[in-house]
Amino acid sequence: MNPRPRLSVIIVMCACALPGRSAEPAKVTDDDLRIRGIFESALPRTEQRKSLRLILHPHLGDLRERDYLRTALGLRYGLTRNWEATVEADWYFSHGVKAVPFLREQGFSSWHAGSKYRLGEVWASGWECSVGADVVQPIGTPPTTVTDGLRHLSPYVTFSRQLKRWPDWRVFFGTSYDFVENTGIVGKLKKNQLTDDAVGVSGGLLWARGAATYTLEASYATMHSSSDNTRDILTIRPGLVWAIPPVFKFGSSGKWLLGFALRLSDGADGVDLGASVKLRVNFDFKRLLGLKPRETAAGR
């Protein structure tokens, strides 16, 4: 089990109490929801056409658990109405709270590229469908604690359906295949992490309530089809993603997202129970560059 500081628990309790009080809640999109460690399933809906988002995602839990703070920096662009692309790089630096002095070590540990294409509704059934793929490549000589040292190529297909009787609810499911290759970079594996090619399935429920979306995600992945080593992992993750209202952003622009999730996994290394609290900020990059008038920059 990976306990969090009491302060994190207080923050999460406040977040759970506040979402319903926002007078004009910001909408949480499918791409907003996909925060590593909070909600990891891909969902079908894509970025708006010609929308350019700057992504900033510091892993605040590293201040307690590691000597280095990892921060994902990236861009997401809507190529067409149904097609988007994302590029990110993970930057790390010694934060000084633990053994390594502030900024003594820093660099990039990996890059990520992804693309998703929305096929639309399937056979007039109400189910939306998208296909996509993600690539994660470790780079450089990062500390072992900030990377797993593995290259991942993960194509997927995903479906979701909004319930007619309860329009705030959605069900989703998907399947993926993770092609895994050792890069020679030394890294540290997470508990129960699979180390070879694996097929995975996931599904669950989403409940949108004002500025918050409550999530329940279950996933199963196995290496049975690709390896003599019969490792698999079952994960259940209930969580919350909240679009923080302007009153709590101290005049800052962008969409600030606070995520909280509990995690229960069962695999070859045993049962693992933990919790995550993460912050991600998405900026309209065209507005930051002065290429988009403020009055036309309405968020999704």
XYZ file of C-alpha atoms in Angstrom:
300
model
C 0.000 0.000 0.000
C 1.178 3.504 -0.845
C -0.230 5.952 1.760
C -0.551 9.661 1.045
C -0.015 12.604 3.396
C -2.924 13.811 5.466
C -2.930 17.082 3.542
C -3.745 15.217 0.314
C -6.731 13.573 2.002
C -8.018 16.979 3.122
C -7.655 18.381 -0.420
C -9.571 15.454 -1.894
C -12.381 15.745 0.659
C -12.754 19.433 -0.215
C -12.761 18.623 -3.923
C -15.494 16.046 -3.495
C -17.649 18.581 -1.661
C -17.232 21.466 -4.107
C -18.087 20.274 -7.670
C -21.821 20.798 -7.411
C -21.454 24.437 -6.284
C -19.991 25.938 -9.433
C -22.524 28.254 -11.120
C -21.044 27.803 -14.609
C -19.097 24.541 -14.509
C -16.451 23.857 -17.113
C -17.040 20.757 -19.190
C -14.692 17.831 -18.671
C -13.911 16.285 -22.076
C -12.841 12.735 -22.895
C -9.230 13.862 -23.262
C -9.389 15.747 -19.950
C -10.383 12.536 -18.171
C -7.401 10.488 -19.321
C -4.928 11.291 -16.547
C -2.347 8.602 -15.830
C -2.947 7.072 -12.422
C -6.468 8.518 -12.211
C -8.318 7.257 -15.308
C -6.332 5.409 -17.983
C -8.904 4.172 -20.518
C -9.125 5.943 -23.874
C -12.596 7.307 -24.717
C -14.020 7.958 -28.214
C -14.553 11.733 -28.391
C -11.784 13.854 -29.917
C -10.441 17.408 -29.744
C -12.203 20.147 -31.736
C -10.885 20.816 -35.234
C -7.863 23.194 -35.243
C -7.900 23.329 -31.434
C -4.357 23.417 -30.010
C -3.928 22.575 -26.329
C -0.822 22.960 -24.210
C -0.638 20.232 -21.544
C 1.179 20.636 -18.225
C 1.026 17.687 -15.846
C 3.304 17.682 -12.756
C 3.359 14.444 -10.738
C 2.976 16.086 -7.340
C 3.169 12.767 -5.504
C 6.855 12.609 -6.470
C 7.600 15.264 -3.835
C 6.984 12.599 -1.218
C 7.935 9.389 -3.001
C 10.966 10.264 -5.168
C 14.005 12.505 -5.318
C 12.787 13.785 -8.701
C 9.616 15.561 -9.794
C 8.293 14.385 -13.163
C 6.330 16.825 -15.317
C 4.677 15.969 -18.617
C 4.816 18.782 -21.203
C 2.869 18.382 -24.428
C 0.573 19.572 -27.185
C -2.714 18.135 -28.446
C -4.099 19.263 -31.825
C -7.417 18.641 -33.571
C -6.352 17.757 -37.128
C -9.976 17.389 -38.291
C -13.374 17.177 -36.607
C -12.735 13.481 -35.886
C -8.945 13.153 -35.764
C -6.473 14.379 -33.137
C -2.778 13.973 -32.364
C -0.785 14.372 -29.147
C 2.939 14.744 -28.441
C 4.412 14.877 -24.930
C 7.781 14.713 -23.215
C 8.395 13.775 -19.587
C 10.856 16.152 -17.917
C 12.315 15.415 -14.489
C 14.358 17.461 -12.034
C 15.596 16.974 -8.464
C 13.186 18.930 -6.268
C 15.405 19.226 -3.192
C 12.854 17.969 -0.691
C 14.704 14.673 -0.309
C 18.343 13.578 -0.674
C 19.285 15.157 -4.033
C 19.733 18.989 -3.955
C 17.378 21.221 -5.925
C 18.007 21.112 -9.717
C 21.289 19.218 -9.356
C 19.926 16.638 -11.808
C 17.412 17.206 -14.591
C 16.570 16.016 -18.083
C 14.016 14.239 -20.223
C 13.116 10.625 -19.444
C 10.705 9.738 -22.280
C 8.525 10.994 -25.097
C 4.970 10.014 -25.980
C 3.101 10.337 -29.262
C -0.515 9.388 -29.772
C -3.318 9.714 -32.278
C -7.039 8.965 -32.171
C -9.646 8.831 -34.948
C -13.352 8.954 -34.176
C -15.369 6.602 -36.375
C -18.673 7.905 -35.015
C -21.793 5.994 -34.132
C -21.758 2.267 -34.854
C -24.792 0.867 -36.724
C -27.155 3.548 -35.324
C -26.884 1.832 -31.938
C -25.946 4.870 -29.867
C -22.419 3.502 -29.323
C -19.605 5.887 -30.316
C -16.366 4.303 -31.522
C -12.769 5.422 -32.009
C -9.485 3.765 -32.892
C -6.056 4.997 -31.884
C -2.515 4.210 -30.835
C 0.074 5.456 -28.338
C 3.867 5.144 -28.375
C 6.044 5.712 -25.299
C 9.834 5.711 -25.727
C 12.365 6.132 -22.869
C 15.297 8.417 -23.726
C 18.603 9.523 -22.258
C 19.991 8.190 -18.991
C 17.292 9.061 -16.456
C 17.260 7.872 -12.821
C 15.745 4.403 -12.491
C 12.851 5.739 -10.399
C 11.369 7.889 -13.210
C 11.087 5.270 -15.996
C 10.388 1.579 -16.536
C 12.982 1.404 -19.342
C 10.478 -0.185 -21.756
C 9.175 0.923 -25.152
C 5.388 0.641 -25.464
C 3.353 0.616 -28.700
C -0.343 0.326 -27.851
C -3.075 0.313 -30.530
C -6.636 0.305 -29.192
C -10.321 0.507 -30.025
C -12.799 2.139 -27.666
C -16.592 2.453 -27.375
C -18.943 4.510 -25.207
C -22.679 5.067 -24.989
C -24.648 7.796 -23.233
C -27.698 6.397 -21.458
C -30.953 7.839 -22.819
C -32.829 7.516 -19.556
C -29.967 9.025 -17.504
C -28.090 11.380 -19.875
C -25.449 12.242 -17.258
C -24.295 8.620 -17.291
C -22.093 6.880 -19.855
C -20.860 3.320 -20.144
C -17.610 2.496 -21.944
C -15.424 -0.430 -22.876
C -12.394 -1.047 -25.035
C -9.585 -3.385 -25.907
C -5.891 -2.832 -26.596
C -2.647 -4.643 -27.307
C 0.615 -3.472 -25.739
C 3.747 -4.317 -27.730
C 6.616 -4.121 -25.223
C 10.336 -3.966 -25.993
C 13.366 -3.544 -23.752
C 15.395 -0.442 -24.646
C 18.499 -1.085 -22.555
C 17.658 1.866 -20.305
C 17.557 0.729 -16.700
C 14.237 1.441 -15.013
C 12.066 0.438 -12.107
C 8.871 -1.575 -12.624
C 5.677 -0.869 -10.738
C 4.164 -3.599 -8.604
C 2.319 -6.131 -10.811
C 3.498 -4.390 -14.008
C 3.597 -6.651 -17.076
C 6.955 -6.865 -18.848
C 6.041 -8.459 -22.191
C 3.437 -8.077 -24.955
C -0.040 -8.130 -23.430
C -3.672 -7.928 -24.487
C -6.007 -5.860 -22.327
C -9.696 -5.081 -21.912
C -11.298 -2.336 -19.850
C -14.729 -0.931 -19.121
C -16.797 0.980 -16.636
C -19.086 3.916 -15.898
C -18.870 7.727 -16.047
C -21.181 10.097 -14.198
C -20.980 13.797 -15.113
C -22.169 16.143 -12.389
C -21.486 19.814 -13.000
C -17.748 20.441 -13.175
C -16.958 16.936 -11.934
C -16.958 13.528 -13.569
C -17.017 10.491 -11.320
C -15.383 7.404 -12.809
C -15.403 3.669 -12.191
C -12.847 1.803 -14.283
C -12.004 -1.903 -14.337
C -9.258 -3.404 -16.497
C -7.673 -6.792 -17.108
C -4.419 -7.450 -18.975
C -2.620 -10.709 -19.630
C 0.602 -11.929 -21.241
C -0.832 -15.427 -21.838
C -1.055 -14.949 -25.612
C 2.551 -13.822 -26.050
C 4.702 -15.390 -23.347
C 5.319 -18.600 -21.452
C 5.292 -16.429 -18.346
C 1.585 -16.400 -17.473
C 1.389 -13.037 -15.727
C -1.791 -11.019 -15.624
C -3.232 -8.113 -13.680
C -6.726 -7.061 -12.649
C -7.232 -3.418 -11.629
C -10.276 -1.613 -10.241
C -10.056 2.178 -9.985
C -12.901 4.448 -8.721
C -12.113 8.131 -9.095
C -13.040 11.746 -9.680
C -11.853 14.409 -12.138
C -12.884 17.966 -11.246
C -12.520 21.055 -13.447
C -11.491 23.645 -10.863
C -13.671 26.804 -11.164
C -12.083 30.227 -11.821
C -12.528 31.401 -8.216
C -9.917 28.835 -7.114
C -7.404 29.524 -9.942
C -6.256 32.962 -8.653
C -6.828 34.650 -12.016
C -4.922 32.044 -14.030
C -6.186 30.998 -17.466
C -6.514 27.479 -18.777
C -8.471 24.486 -17.563
C -7.208 23.186 -14.223
C -8.106 19.570 -13.505
C -7.809 17.905 -10.111
C -7.995 14.117 -10.144
C -8.333 11.629 -7.322
C -8.531 7.836 -7.548
C -8.305 4.751 -5.389
C -6.567 1.730 -6.905
C -6.901 -1.976 -6.176
C -4.805 -4.329 -8.301
C -4.176 -8.048 -8.114
C -1.355 -9.695 -10.031
C 1.737 -11.869 -9.819
C 3.269 -9.637 -7.117
C 0.165 -9.820 -4.936
C -2.527 -7.334 -4.002
C -1.678 -3.623 -4.222
C -3.886 -0.928 -2.719
C -3.160 2.758 -3.174
C -4.455 6.247 -3.913
C -3.458 9.029 -6.301
C -4.030 12.784 -6.320
C -2.913 14.575 -9.505
C -3.173 17.999 -11.107
C -3.179 18.723 -14.833
C -3.481 22.084 -16.597
C -4.605 22.488 -20.221
C -4.064 25.856 -21.931
C -5.483 27.096 -25.225
C -2.098 27.456 -26.921
C -3.428 29.636 -29.756
C -4.732 32.143 -27.225
C -1.380 32.160 -25.414
C 0.308 32.987 -28.738
C -2.236 35.724 -29.496
C -3.631 33.824 -32.494
C -7.165 33.451 -31.134
C -9.491 36.297 -30.046
C -10.705 35.920 -26.492
C -14.372 36.169 -27.394
C -14.190 33.197 -29.784
C -12.154 30.931 -27.527
C -15.041 29.128 -25.877
C -13.996 25.823 -24.312
C -15.612 22.524 -25.063
